[in-house]
mmCIF file of C-alpha atoms and ligand atoms in Angstrom:
data_model
loop_
_atom_site.group_PDB
_atom_site.id
_atom_site.type_symbol
_atom_site.label_atom_id
_atom_site.label_comp_id
_atom_site.label_asym_id
_atom_site.label_seq_id
_atom_site.Cartn_x
_atom_site.Cartn_y
_atom_site.Cartn_z
ATOM 1 C CA MET A 1 25.940 65.025 -43.000
ATOM 2 C CA SER A 2 29.659 65.422 -42.342
ATOM 3 C CA THR A 3 31.052 61.976 -43.046
ATOM 4 C CA ASP A 4 33.903 61.693 -45.571
ATOM 5 C CA ARG A 5 31.908 59.231 -47.617
ATOM 6 C CA PRO A 6 30.984 60.865 -50.913
ATOM 7 C CA ALA A 7 27.305 61.796 -50.706
ATOM 8 C CA LEU A 8 25.357 59.312 -52.795
ATOM 9 C CA LYS A 9 21.820 60.119 -53.764
ATOM 10 C CA VAL A 10 19.853 56.932 -53.539
ATOM 11 C CA ARG A 11 16.075 56.647 -53.793
ATOM 12 C CA ARG A 12 14.171 55.349 -50.804
ATOM 13 C CA LEU A 13 11.378 52.792 -50.910
ATOM 14 C CA GLN A 14 8.791 55.310 -49.670
ATOM 15 C CA ASP A 15 9.578 57.572 -52.656
ATOM 16 C CA ILE A 16 9.172 54.825 -55.251
ATOM 17 C CA ASP A 17 5.912 53.855 -56.923
ATOM 18 C CA VAL A 18 5.504 50.157 -56.172
ATOM 19 C CA LYS A 19 1.720 49.955 -56.413
ATOM 20 C CA SER A 20 0.770 46.630 -58.020
ATOM 21 C CA LYS A 21 4.300 46.397 -59.478
ATOM 22 C CA ARG A 22 6.492 43.321 -59.798
ATOM 23 C CA VAL A 23 9.229 44.031 -57.271
ATOM 24 C CA ILE A 24 12.504 42.158 -56.677
ATOM 25 C CA VAL A 25 13.843 42.573 -53.148
ATOM 26 C CA ARG A 26 17.423 41.606 -52.325
ATOM 27 C CA VAL A 27 17.294 40.444 -48.714
ATOM 28 C CA ASP A 28 19.994 39.010 -46.481
ATOM 29 C CA TYR A 29 18.536 35.720 -45.283
ATOM 30 C CA ASN A 30 21.964 34.294 -44.542
ATOM 31 C CA VAL A 31 20.592 32.942 -41.265
ATOM 32 C CA PRO A 32 21.975 30.250 -38.956
ATOM 33 C CA MET A 33 20.318 26.846 -39.516
ATOM 34 C CA LYS A 34 20.365 23.586 -37.617
ATOM 35 C CA GLY A 35 18.755 20.345 -38.801
ATOM 36 C CA GLY A 36 16.996 22.129 -41.664
ATOM 37 C CA LYS A 37 15.443 24.763 -39.354
ATOM 38 C CA VAL A 38 16.171 28.448 -38.883
ATOM 39 C CA VAL A 39 17.671 28.919 -35.399
ATOM 40 C CA ASP A 40 17.902 32.715 -35.374
ATOM 41 C CA ASN A 41 15.365 34.664 -37.424
ATOM 42 C CA ARG A 42 16.664 38.172 -36.637
ATOM 43 C CA ARG A 43 17.659 38.877 -40.241
ATOM 44 C CA ILE A 44 14.248 37.744 -41.485
ATOM 45 C CA ARG A 45 12.407 39.864 -38.893
ATOM 46 C CA GLU A 46 14.429 42.918 -39.871
ATOM 47 C CA THR A 47 13.024 42.827 -43.420
ATOM 48 C CA LEU A 48 9.354 42.760 -42.372
ATOM 49 C CA PRO A 49 8.750 46.547 -42.549
ATOM 50 C CA THR A 50 9.906 46.604 -46.187
ATOM 51 C CA LEU A 51 7.869 43.540 -47.115
ATOM 52 C CA LYS A 52 4.714 44.788 -45.374
ATOM 53 C CA HIS A 53 4.987 48.139 -47.160
ATOM 54 C CA LEU A 54 5.240 46.388 -50.527
ATOM 55 C CA LEU A 55 2.458 43.915 -49.855
ATOM 56 C CA ASP A 56 0.122 46.643 -48.586
ATOM 57 C CA ALA A 57 0.724 48.389 -51.924
ATOM 58 C CA GLY A 58 -0.366 45.238 -53.751
ATOM 59 C CA ALA A 59 3.138 44.568 -55.116
ATOM 60 C CA LYS A 60 4.130 41.125 -56.423
ATOM 61 C CA VAL A 61 7.246 40.440 -54.386
ATOM 62 C CA THR A 62 10.108 38.172 -55.436
ATOM 63 C CA LEU A 63 12.830 37.737 -52.804
ATOM 64 C CA VAL A 64 16.430 36.901 -53.635
ATOM 65 C CA SER A 65 19.170 36.083 -51.126
ATOM 66 C CA HIS A 66 22.323 34.106 -50.512
ATOM 67 C CA LEU A 67 22.945 31.608 -47.717
ATOM 68 C CA GLY A 68 26.401 30.453 -46.649
ATOM 69 C CA ARG A 69 29.225 29.782 -49.084
ATOM 70 C CA PRO A 70 28.147 27.051 -51.508
ATOM 71 C CA LYS A 71 30.871 27.909 -54.068
ATOM 72 C CA GLY A 72 28.711 28.361 -57.162
ATOM 73 C CA LYS A 73 26.829 25.061 -57.161
ATOM 74 C CA PRO A 74 23.737 23.649 -55.419
ATOM 75 C CA GLU A 75 24.273 22.114 -51.981
ATOM 76 C CA GLU A 76 21.271 20.958 -49.976
ATOM 77 C CA LYS A 77 22.584 22.308 -46.663
ATOM 78 C CA TYR A 78 22.630 25.813 -48.122
ATOM 79 C CA SER A 79 19.099 25.695 -49.527
ATOM 80 C CA LEU A 80 16.879 28.635 -48.625
ATOM 81 C CA ARG A 81 13.815 26.372 -48.564
ATOM 82 C CA PRO A 82 13.516 26.316 -44.719
ATOM 83 C CA VAL A 83 13.397 30.120 -44.712
ATOM 84 C CA ALA A 84 10.046 30.214 -46.573
ATOM 85 C CA PRO A 85 7.927 28.728 -43.710
ATOM 86 C CA GLU A 86 9.787 30.888 -41.177
ATOM 87 C CA LEU A 87 9.015 34.035 -43.172
ATOM 88 C CA GLN A 88 5.424 32.869 -43.686
ATOM 89 C CA LYS A 89 5.009 32.558 -39.898
ATOM 90 C CA LEU A 90 6.438 36.036 -39.273
ATOM 91 C CA LEU A 91 4.566 37.684 -42.139
ATOM 92 C CA GLY A 92 1.240 35.939 -41.552
ATOM 93 C CA ARG A 93 0.833 35.314 -45.305
ATOM 94 C CA PRO A 94 1.710 32.435 -47.611
ATOM 95 C CA VAL A 95 5.273 32.502 -48.960
ATOM 96 C CA ALA A 96 5.916 30.421 -52.072
ATOM 97 C CA PHE A 97 9.342 28.894 -52.743
ATOM 98 C CA CYS A 98 11.028 28.028 -56.035
ATOM 99 C CA ASP A 99 14.095 25.774 -56.088
ATOM 100 C CA GLU A 100 15.720 27.868 -58.823
ATOM 101 C CA CYS A 101 16.577 31.559 -58.900
ATOM 102 C CA VAL A 102 16.961 32.003 -62.685
ATOM 103 C CA GLY A 103 15.632 30.241 -65.791
ATOM 104 C CA PRO A 104 12.155 29.300 -67.061
ATOM 105 C CA LYS A 105 10.922 27.627 -63.850
ATOM 106 C CA ALA A 106 11.831 30.613 -61.648
ATOM 107 C CA GLU A 107 10.485 33.067 -64.232
ATOM 108 C CA ALA A 108 7.191 31.163 -64.390
ATOM 109 C CA ALA A 109 6.952 31.282 -60.578
ATOM 110 C CA SER A 110 7.582 35.025 -60.352
ATOM 111 C CA GLY A 111 5.374 35.664 -63.393
ATOM 112 C CA ALA A 112 2.446 33.860 -61.738
ATOM 113 C CA LEU A 113 2.509 36.058 -58.599
ATOM 114 C CA LYS A 114 -0.716 37.887 -57.746
ATOM 115 C CA GLY A 115 -0.756 41.345 -56.150
ATOM 116 C CA GLY A 116 0.165 41.169 -52.443
ATOM 117 C CA SER A 117 1.911 37.803 -52.648
ATOM 118 C CA VAL A 118 5.479 36.665 -51.988
ATOM 119 C CA LEU A 119 7.911 34.261 -53.617
ATOM 120 C CA LEU A 120 11.324 33.289 -52.261
ATOM 121 C CA LEU A 121 13.846 32.043 -54.822
ATOM 122 C CA GLU A 122 16.648 29.530 -54.184
ATOM 123 C CA ASN A 123 20.146 30.574 -53.041
ATOM 124 C CA LEU A 124 21.802 32.993 -55.480
ATOM 125 C CA ARG A 125 25.224 31.518 -54.712
ATOM 126 C CA PHE A 126 24.237 28.197 -56.260
ATOM 127 C CA HIS A 127 25.374 30.005 -59.425
ATOM 128 C CA PRO A 128 28.938 31.291 -59.928
ATOM 129 C CA GLY A 129 27.468 34.341 -61.682
ATOM 130 C CA GLU A 130 26.322 35.790 -58.345
ATOM 131 C CA GLU A 131 29.718 36.313 -56.704
ATOM 132 C CA GLY A 132 31.332 36.826 -60.117
ATOM 133 C CA ASP A 133 28.975 39.767 -60.754
ATOM 134 C CA ASP A 134 28.202 38.209 -64.114
ATOM 135 C CA ALA A 135 26.254 40.553 -66.401
ATOM 136 C CA GLY A 136 24.210 37.741 -67.980
ATOM 137 C CA PHE A 137 23.224 36.341 -64.579
ATOM 138 C CA ALA A 138 22.186 39.810 -63.346
ATOM 139 C CA LYS A 139 20.084 40.270 -66.498
ATOM 140 C CA GLN A 140 18.355 36.923 -65.902
ATOM 141 C CA LEU A 141 17.614 37.894 -62.294
ATOM 142 C CA SER A 142 16.216 41.248 -63.365
ATOM 143 C CA LYS A 143 13.493 39.444 -65.370
ATOM 144 C CA HIS A 144 11.664 38.767 -62.090
ATOM 145 C CA GLY A 145 10.533 42.371 -61.700
ATOM 146 C CA GLU A 146 10.090 45.953 -62.861
ATOM 147 C CA VAL A 147 11.516 47.549 -59.713
ATOM 148 C CA PHE A 148 14.485 46.531 -57.549
ATOM 149 C CA ILE A 149 14.652 47.174 -53.805
ATOM 150 C CA GLN A 150 17.924 46.625 -51.982
ATOM 151 C CA ASP A 151 17.398 45.644 -48.352
ATOM 152 C CA ALA A 152 20.417 43.379 -47.747
ATOM 153 C CA PHE A 153 22.649 45.691 -45.732
ATOM 154 C CA GLY A 154 25.109 42.894 -44.928
ATOM 155 C CA THR A 155 26.046 42.441 -48.596
ATOM 156 C CA LEU A 156 26.258 46.067 -49.746
ATOM 157 C CA HIS A 157 30.059 45.985 -49.572
ATOM 158 C CA ARG A 158 30.180 43.175 -52.137
ATOM 159 C CA ALA A 159 30.038 43.811 -55.884
ATOM 160 C CA HIS A 160 27.842 40.836 -56.749
ATOM 161 C CA ALA A 161 25.197 40.328 -59.453
ATOM 162 C CA SER A 162 22.355 40.862 -56.965
ATOM 163 C CA THR A 163 23.898 44.021 -55.499
ATOM 164 C CA ALA A 164 25.826 45.787 -58.267
ATOM 165 C CA GLY A 165 24.362 43.991 -61.310
ATOM 166 C CA ILE A 166 20.540 44.078 -61.124
ATOM 167 C CA PRO A 167 20.352 47.901 -60.761
ATOM 168 C CA LYS A 168 21.896 48.200 -64.244
ATOM 169 C CA HIS A 169 18.660 46.763 -65.627
ATOM 170 C CA LEU A 170 15.960 48.045 -63.283
ATOM 171 C CA PRO A 171 15.061 51.265 -61.483
ATOM 172 C CA GLY A 172 14.980 51.042 -57.720
ATOM 173 C CA GLY A 173 16.257 52.104 -54.336
ATOM 174 C CA ILE A 174 16.826 51.068 -50.735
ATOM 175 C CA GLY A 175 14.412 49.390 -48.350
ATOM 176 C CA PHE A 176 13.681 50.337 -44.757
ATOM 177 C CA LEU A 177 16.345 48.098 -43.197
ATOM 178 C CA VAL A 178 19.155 49.592 -45.268
ATOM 179 C CA GLN A 179 17.802 53.078 -44.488
ATOM 180 C CA LYS A 180 17.821 52.364 -40.743
ATOM 181 C CA GLU A 181 21.378 51.002 -40.856
ATOM 182 C CA LEU A 182 22.653 54.004 -42.818
ATOM 183 C CA GLU A 183 20.926 56.474 -40.517
ATOM 184 C CA PHE A 184 22.516 55.050 -37.364
ATOM 185 C CA LEU A 185 25.997 54.723 -38.822
ATOM 186 C CA ASP A 186 25.884 58.133 -40.509
ATOM 187 C CA ARG A 187 24.679 59.783 -37.320
ATOM 188 C CA ALA A 188 27.495 58.201 -35.327
ATOM 189 C CA MET A 189 30.117 59.296 -37.816
ATOM 190 C CA GLY A 190 28.634 62.651 -38.769
ATOM 191 C CA ASN A 191 27.388 64.162 -35.565
ATOM 192 C CA PRO A 192 28.008 61.909 -32.577
ATOM 193 C CA GLU A 193 27.093 62.934 -29.074
ATOM 194 C CA ARG A 194 30.356 63.076 -27.128
ATOM 195 C CA PRO A 195 32.315 61.437 -25.668
ATOM 196 C CA PHE A 196 32.409 59.027 -28.618
ATOM 197 C CA LEU A 197 34.011 55.662 -27.810
ATOM 198 C CA ALA A 198 34.926 52.934 -30.294
ATOM 199 C CA ILE A 199 35.536 49.383 -29.069
ATOM 200 C CA LEU A 200 37.300 47.058 -31.461
ATOM 201 C CA GLY A 201 38.160 43.433 -30.885
ATOM 202 C CA GLY A 202 38.308 40.117 -32.687
ATOM 203 C CA ALA A 203 41.175 38.218 -34.167
ATOM 204 C CA LYS A 204 42.496 40.215 -37.076
ATOM 205 C CA VAL A 205 44.270 43.561 -36.933
ATOM 206 C CA SER A 206 44.493 43.641 -40.717
ATOM 207 C CA ASP A 207 40.686 43.747 -41.119
ATOM 208 C CA LYS A 208 40.379 46.688 -38.789
ATOM 209 C CA ILE A 209 43.294 49.007 -39.511
ATOM 210 C CA GLY A 210 41.345 51.045 -42.063
ATOM 211 C CA VAL A 211 38.402 51.586 -39.787
ATOM 212 C CA LEU A 212 40.635 52.329 -36.795
ATOM 213 C CA LEU A 213 42.465 55.046 -38.708
ATOM 214 C CA LYS A 214 39.174 56.579 -39.812
ATOM 215 C CA LEU A 215 37.666 56.331 -36.344
ATOM 216 C CA LEU A 216 40.663 58.163 -34.871
ATOM 217 C CA GLU A 217 39.464 61.230 -36.786
ATOM 218 C CA ARG A 218 36.157 61.059 -34.935
ATOM 219 C CA VAL A 219 36.354 59.385 -31.539
ATOM 220 C CA ASP A 220 37.388 60.650 -28.115
ATOM 221 C CA SER A 221 38.626 57.272 -26.965
ATOM 222 C CA VAL A 222 39.217 53.805 -28.315
ATOM 223 C CA ILE A 223 39.327 50.416 -26.634
ATOM 224 C CA ILE A 224 41.260 47.640 -28.341
ATOM 225 C CA GLY A 225 40.640 44.139 -27.009
ATOM 226 C CA GLY A 226 40.481 40.543 -28.194
ATOM 227 C CA GLY A 227 43.193 38.774 -30.166
ATOM 228 C CA MET A 228 44.135 41.907 -32.109
ATOM 229 C CA ALA A 229 45.180 43.686 -28.904
ATOM 230 C CA TYR A 230 48.294 41.477 -28.627
ATOM 231 C CA THR A 231 49.834 42.907 -31.775
ATOM 232 C CA PHE A 232 49.337 46.368 -30.246
ATOM 233 C CA LEU A 233 50.823 45.292 -26.901
ATOM 234 C CA HIS A 234 53.798 43.668 -28.618
ATOM 235 C CA ALA A 235 54.376 46.868 -30.587
ATOM 236 C CA GLN A 236 54.576 48.646 -27.213
ATOM 237 C CA GLY A 237 57.302 46.240 -26.086
ATOM 238 C CA VAL A 238 55.026 44.139 -23.826
ATOM 239 C CA SER A 239 55.656 40.362 -23.673
ATOM 240 C CA ILE A 240 52.632 38.509 -25.052
ATOM 241 C CA GLY A 241 53.812 34.889 -24.767
ATOM 242 C CA LYS A 242 52.224 32.716 -27.447
ATOM 243 C CA SER A 243 49.225 35.012 -27.983
ATOM 244 C CA LEU A 244 47.965 35.941 -31.433
ATOM 245 C CA LEU A 245 50.443 38.174 -33.270
ATOM 246 C CA GLU A 246 50.354 39.707 -36.743
ATOM 247 C CA LYS A 247 54.036 40.512 -37.157
ATOM 248 C CA ASP A 248 53.555 42.390 -40.407
ATOM 249 C CA LYS A 249 51.075 44.718 -38.711
ATOM 250 C CA LEU A 250 53.340 45.845 -35.860
ATOM 251 C CA GLY A 251 54.204 49.069 -37.692
ATOM 252 C CA ASP A 252 50.523 49.858 -38.305
ATOM 253 C CA ALA A 253 49.680 49.110 -34.681
ATOM 254 C CA GLN A 254 52.425 51.435 -33.496
ATOM 255 C CA SER A 255 51.371 54.257 -35.787
ATOM 256 C CA ILE A 256 47.735 53.930 -34.669
ATOM 257 C CA VAL A 257 48.802 54.286 -31.025
ATOM 258 C CA GLU A 258 51.008 57.279 -31.921
ATOM 259 C CA LYS A 259 48.227 58.902 -33.936
ATOM 260 C CA ALA A 260 45.833 58.478 -31.005
ATOM 261 C CA TYR A 261 48.402 59.952 -28.600
ATOM 262 C CA SER A 262 49.106 62.946 -30.828
ATOM 263 C CA ARG A 263 45.383 63.679 -31.065
ATOM 264 C CA ASN A 264 44.832 63.342 -27.336
ATOM 265 C CA ILE A 265 42.637 60.298 -27.862
ATOM 266 C CA GLN A 266 42.662 57.726 -25.090
ATOM 267 C CA CYS A 267 43.747 54.369 -26.502
ATOM 268 C CA LEU A 268 42.991 51.655 -23.960
ATOM 269 C CA LEU A 269 44.628 48.236 -24.250
ATOM 270 C CA PRO A 270 44.143 45.260 -21.906
ATOM 271 C CA ALA A 271 45.983 45.682 -18.597
ATOM 272 C CA ASP A 272 45.628 42.039 -17.550
ATOM 273 C CA HIS A 273 44.467 38.822 -19.200
ATOM 274 C CA ILE A 274 42.992 35.380 -18.844
ATOM 275 C CA ALA A 275 45.686 33.118 -20.278
ATOM 276 C CA VAL A 276 45.984 29.395 -20.979
ATOM 277 C CA LYS A 277 48.601 26.938 -22.226
ATOM 278 C CA GLU A 278 46.253 25.598 -24.902
ATOM 279 C CA ILE A 279 43.039 27.031 -26.337
ATOM 280 C CA LYS A 280 40.509 24.469 -25.139
ATOM 281 C CA PRO A 281 37.618 24.956 -22.710
ATOM 282 C CA GLU A 282 39.026 22.635 -20.028
ATOM 283 C CA ALA A 283 42.453 24.336 -19.957
ATOM 284 C CA ASP A 284 43.662 25.738 -16.603
ATOM 285 C CA ARG A 285 43.111 29.485 -16.590
ATOM 286 C CA VAL A 286 45.710 31.918 -15.303
ATOM 287 C CA VAL A 287 44.830 35.504 -14.461
ATOM 288 C CA THR A 288 47.959 37.454 -15.327
ATOM 289 C CA GLN A 289 48.486 40.130 -12.728
ATOM 290 C CA ALA A 290 49.887 42.575 -15.267
ATOM 291 C CA MET A 291 50.018 43.410 -18.968
ATOM 292 C CA ALA A 292 52.810 40.948 -19.700
ATOM 293 C CA ILE A 293 52.091 37.303 -20.498
ATOM 294 C CA ALA A 294 54.503 34.457 -19.654
ATOM 295 C CA PRO A 295 56.311 32.844 -22.632
ATOM 296 C CA ASP A 296 54.281 29.587 -22.510
ATOM 297 C CA LEU A 297 50.822 31.203 -22.248
ATOM 298 C CA ILE A 298 48.194 32.462 -24.703
ATOM 299 C CA GLY A 299 45.886 35.370 -23.888
ATOM 300 C CA VAL A 300 42.266 34.314 -24.499
ATOM 301 C CA ASP A 301 40.198 36.950 -22.690
ATOM 302 C CA ILE A 302 40.593 40.288 -20.959
ATOM 303 C CA GLY A 303 41.303 40.084 -17.221
ATOM 304 C CA PRO A 304 39.203 41.437 -14.313
ATOM 305 C CA HIS A 305 41.191 44.659 -13.913
ATOM 306 C CA THR A 306 40.845 45.412 -17.638
ATOM 307 C CA LEU A 307 37.132 44.771 -17.404
ATOM 308 C CA GLU A 308 36.867 47.415 -14.675
ATOM 309 C CA ILE A 309 38.818 49.934 -16.761
ATOM 310 C CA PHE A 310 36.817 49.226 -19.931
ATOM 311 C CA ALA A 311 33.477 49.359 -18.057
ATOM 312 C CA GLY A 312 34.505 52.730 -16.570
ATOM 313 C CA GLU A 313 35.233 54.114 -20.041
ATOM 314 C CA ILE A 314 31.941 52.761 -21.394
ATOM 315 C CA ALA A 315 30.094 54.377 -18.479
ATOM 316 C CA LYS A 316 31.427 57.822 -19.501
ATOM 317 C CA ALA A 317 30.599 57.629 -23.218
ATOM 318 C CA LYS A 318 27.518 59.062 -24.955
ATOM 319 C CA THR A 319 28.073 57.306 -28.306
ATOM 320 C CA ILE A 320 29.610 53.839 -28.498
ATOM 321 C CA PHE A 321 30.456 51.728 -31.542
ATOM 322 C CA TRP A 322 31.482 48.122 -30.898
ATOM 323 C CA ASN A 323 32.821 45.517 -33.306
ATOM 324 C CA GLY A 324 34.629 42.318 -32.361
ATOM 325 C CA PRO A 325 34.767 40.117 -29.251
ATOM 326 C CA MET A 326 37.155 40.686 -26.334
ATOM 327 C CA GLY A 327 38.264 37.053 -26.261
ATOM 328 C CA VAL A 328 37.622 33.552 -27.551
ATOM 329 C CA PHE A 329 33.997 33.955 -26.491
ATOM 330 C CA GLU A 330 32.795 30.833 -28.341
ATOM 331 C CA MET A 331 34.288 28.879 -25.405
ATOM 332 C CA GLU A 332 32.309 29.625 -22.267
ATOM 333 C CA PRO A 333 35.318 29.875 -19.881
ATOM 334 C CA PHE A 334 36.756 32.681 -22.059
ATOM 335 C CA ALA A 335 33.504 34.552 -22.765
ATOM 336 C CA LYS A 336 33.261 36.684 -19.636
ATOM 337 C CA GLY A 337 35.066 39.763 -20.976
ATOM 338 C CA THR A 338 32.918 39.899 -24.099
ATOM 339 C CA ILE A 339 29.658 39.292 -22.225
ATOM 340 C CA GLU A 340 30.472 41.927 -19.595
ATOM 341 C CA VAL A 341 31.263 44.488 -22.307
ATOM 342 C CA ALA A 342 27.864 43.714 -23.896
ATOM 343 C CA LYS A 343 26.199 44.222 -20.505
ATOM 344 C CA ALA A 344 28.065 47.478 -19.935
ATOM 345 C CA LEU A 345 26.764 48.695 -23.307
ATOM 346 C CA ALA A 346 23.202 47.821 -22.284
ATOM 347 C CA LYS A 347 23.676 49.856 -19.089
ATOM 348 C CA ALA A 348 25.043 52.761 -21.125
ATOM 349 C CA THR A 349 21.988 52.643 -23.403
ATOM 350 C CA LYS A 350 19.710 52.778 -20.362
ATOM 351 C CA ARG A 351 21.290 56.019 -19.219
ATOM 352 C CA GLY A 352 20.820 57.579 -22.665
ATOM 353 C CA ALA A 353 23.933 56.680 -24.675
ATOM 354 C CA THR A 354 23.627 55.652 -28.323
ATOM 355 C CA THR A 355 25.101 52.170 -28.684
ATOM 356 C CA ILE A 356 25.786 50.560 -32.051
ATOM 357 C CA VAL A 357 26.997 47.009 -32.432
ATOM 358 C CA GLY A 358 28.146 45.592 -35.747
ATOM 359 C CA GLY A 359 29.375 42.188 -36.780
ATOM 360 C CA GLY A 360 28.212 38.611 -36.444
ATOM 361 C CA ASP A 361 30.472 37.773 -33.500
ATOM 362 C CA SER A 362 29.551 40.855 -31.509
ATOM 363 C CA LEU A 363 25.873 40.199 -32.171
ATOM 364 C CA ALA A 364 26.276 36.601 -31.015
ATOM 365 C CA ALA A 365 27.896 37.956 -27.836
ATOM 366 C CA VAL A 366 25.031 40.404 -27.360
ATOM 367 C CA ASP A 367 22.616 37.476 -27.598
ATOM 368 C CA LEU A 368 24.734 35.451 -25.188
ATOM 369 C CA ALA A 369 24.516 38.339 -22.715
ATOM 370 C CA LYS A 370 20.751 38.563 -23.437
ATOM 371 C CA VAL A 371 20.915 42.307 -24.059
ATOM 372 C CA GLY A 372 20.013 42.369 -27.769
ATOM 373 C CA THR A 373 16.886 44.459 -27.222
ATOM 374 C CA GLN A 374 18.649 46.827 -24.829
ATOM 375 C CA LEU A 375 21.019 48.434 -27.346
ATOM 376 C CA SER A 376 20.256 51.324 -29.697
ATOM 377 C CA HIS A 377 21.193 49.528 -32.888
ATOM 378 C CA CYS A 378 22.436 46.049 -33.753
ATOM 379 C CA SER A 379 23.742 46.224 -37.312
ATOM 380 C CA THR A 380 22.976 43.219 -39.513
ATOM 381 C CA GLY A 381 26.237 43.725 -41.426
ATOM 382 C CA GLY A 382 29.661 43.551 -39.814
ATOM 383 C CA GLY A 383 31.801 44.007 -42.926
ATOM 384 C CA ALA A 384 29.425 46.546 -44.467
ATOM 385 C CA SER A 385 29.258 48.647 -41.298
ATOM 386 C CA LEU A 386 33.064 48.693 -40.995
ATOM 387 C CA GLU A 387 33.526 49.710 -44.646
ATOM 388 C CA LEU A 388 30.902 52.403 -44.257
ATOM 389 C CA LEU A 389 32.667 53.799 -41.184
ATOM 390 C CA GLU A 390 35.942 53.661 -43.121
ATOM 391 C CA GLY A 391 34.336 56.052 -45.612
ATOM 392 C CA LYS A 392 34.366 53.544 -48.451
ATOM 393 C CA VAL A 393 31.764 53.632 -51.182
ATOM 394 C CA LEU A 394 29.729 50.440 -50.967
ATOM 395 C CA PRO A 395 29.199 48.867 -54.422
ATOM 396 C CA GLY A 396 25.604 47.942 -53.597
ATOM 397 C CA LEU A 397 24.804 51.597 -52.887
ATOM 398 C CA ALA A 398 26.886 53.057 -55.696
ATOM 399 C CA ALA A 399 24.918 50.909 -58.154
ATOM 400 C CA LEU A 400 21.690 52.578 -57.006
ATOM 401 C CA ALA A 401 22.980 56.153 -57.160
ATOM 402 C CA CYS A 402 20.722 58.460 -59.129
HETATM 403 P P1 AMP B 1 37.112 38.824 -36.208
HETATM 404 O O1 AMP B 1 36.455 38.021 -37.293
HETATM 405 O O2 AMP B 1 38.412 39.405 -36.581
HETATM 406 O O3 AMP B 1 36.142 39.854 -35.597
HETATM 407 O O4 AMP B 1 37.427 37.803 -35.038
HETATM 408 C C1 AMP B 1 36.481 37.074 -34.316
HETATM 409 C C2 AMP B 1 37.190 35.927 -33.667
HETATM 410 O O5 AMP B 1 38.226 36.418 -32.845
HETATM 411 C C3 AMP B 1 36.326 35.066 -32.764
HETATM 412 O O6 AMP B 1 36.143 33.828 -33.376
HETATM 413 C C4 AMP B 1 37.145 34.932 -31.489
HETATM 414 O O7 AMP B 1 37.235 33.614 -31.000
HETATM 415 C C5 AMP B 1 38.521 35.401 -31.930
HETATM 416 N N1 AMP B 1 39.325 35.910 -30.813
HETATM 417 C C6 AMP B 1 39.013 36.880 -29.954
HETATM 418 N N2 AMP B 1 39.982 37.022 -29.036
HETATM 419 C C7 AMP B 1 40.937 36.121 -29.322
HETATM 420 C C8 AMP B 1 42.192 35.775 -28.738
HETATM 421 N N3 AMP B 1 42.625 36.399 -27.642
HETATM 422 N N4 AMP B 1 42.904 34.786 -29.311
HETATM 423 C C9 AMP B 1 42.456 34.133 -30.411
HETATM 424 N N5 AMP B 1 41.283 34.433 -31.009
HETATM 425 C C10 AMP B 1 40.528 35.401 -30.475
#
């Protein structure tokens, strides 16, 4: 593998003896809920191969996860309880639930598990020790098993008790979901079929500078859209009206464009925009006829000409990585650019390109465009996939290194 990420040797689930063992699995069941029900079970479905493997081996499986941001104390709306029946339905086996994740009650629940059965514990983030990577909390969690399997790709970039802490007490390795994620992202970065195109969007330049710089060492072209594109346009001397601007990132934006130019990498920015006076769905939309935006307007989506240019670039690429929406896609009138990019990626996949999408917003857009099943890989972790592409060592993986 030729990524810059230091090679970490991590054991894989299939190489670990789990037969009849008590196994703790860190999953990412941070799923969207409405009225106490799971509304999108993708993250639960993605863990089924790991769970089935363990249950077939007669393991006693205790699942730990976080949900939302409850700030270290219990909050009913962040309870994982509704996830248990959803998992039970998908798994076709009973799933027990315990309303604690540490302490005597939780230990009794995990201790009572029979071979081939599953227990889901309450939200780890109901305790400050989780995000604080508290050693005592990690030790308490580790009492639920003899082996630890990490299958929460979306949290690998966080040094928390359930990612970096538990492996200090138990042997273990990575589950099938984490393996799949790493394979796709490593393949894209190590040996991509060319042309390799990266599409970055979303609101914040600052979140994406690191990954952009790293991607410029690999890609043949890059598309920058969404709110972050305005900082790049402004750095090029283009008027952007009242659009999103990160003034302190103008220098970075300029040096990224220069770096791309000096390496003969195409760097495509929006050539026209959908602009409004106020960001609200009922606002009158203006299609700017050029790159510049009038002083009283805000760019909220890419324009039709840009869409044509971006779709043309996508049609040429053999490997495509996409993170971040092209506009304020949560509001239907400004979602077209993002949805059309998702559709163009589906078309590219059909003609044999490898397409990888990372990040909650991009995945939501893929669902909106109804092309989720038509892409090569939808990563369950936006932040983790970006940090991996940046070449960073993820704490959740480093903790498992052997
Ligand atoms: P990020 O978390 O940086 O990937 O940003 C995602 C957010 O960017 C979404 O909530 C979008 O609504 C927002 N976004 C995309 N384009 C724009 C834009 N032109 N102006 C303001 N926000 C935007």
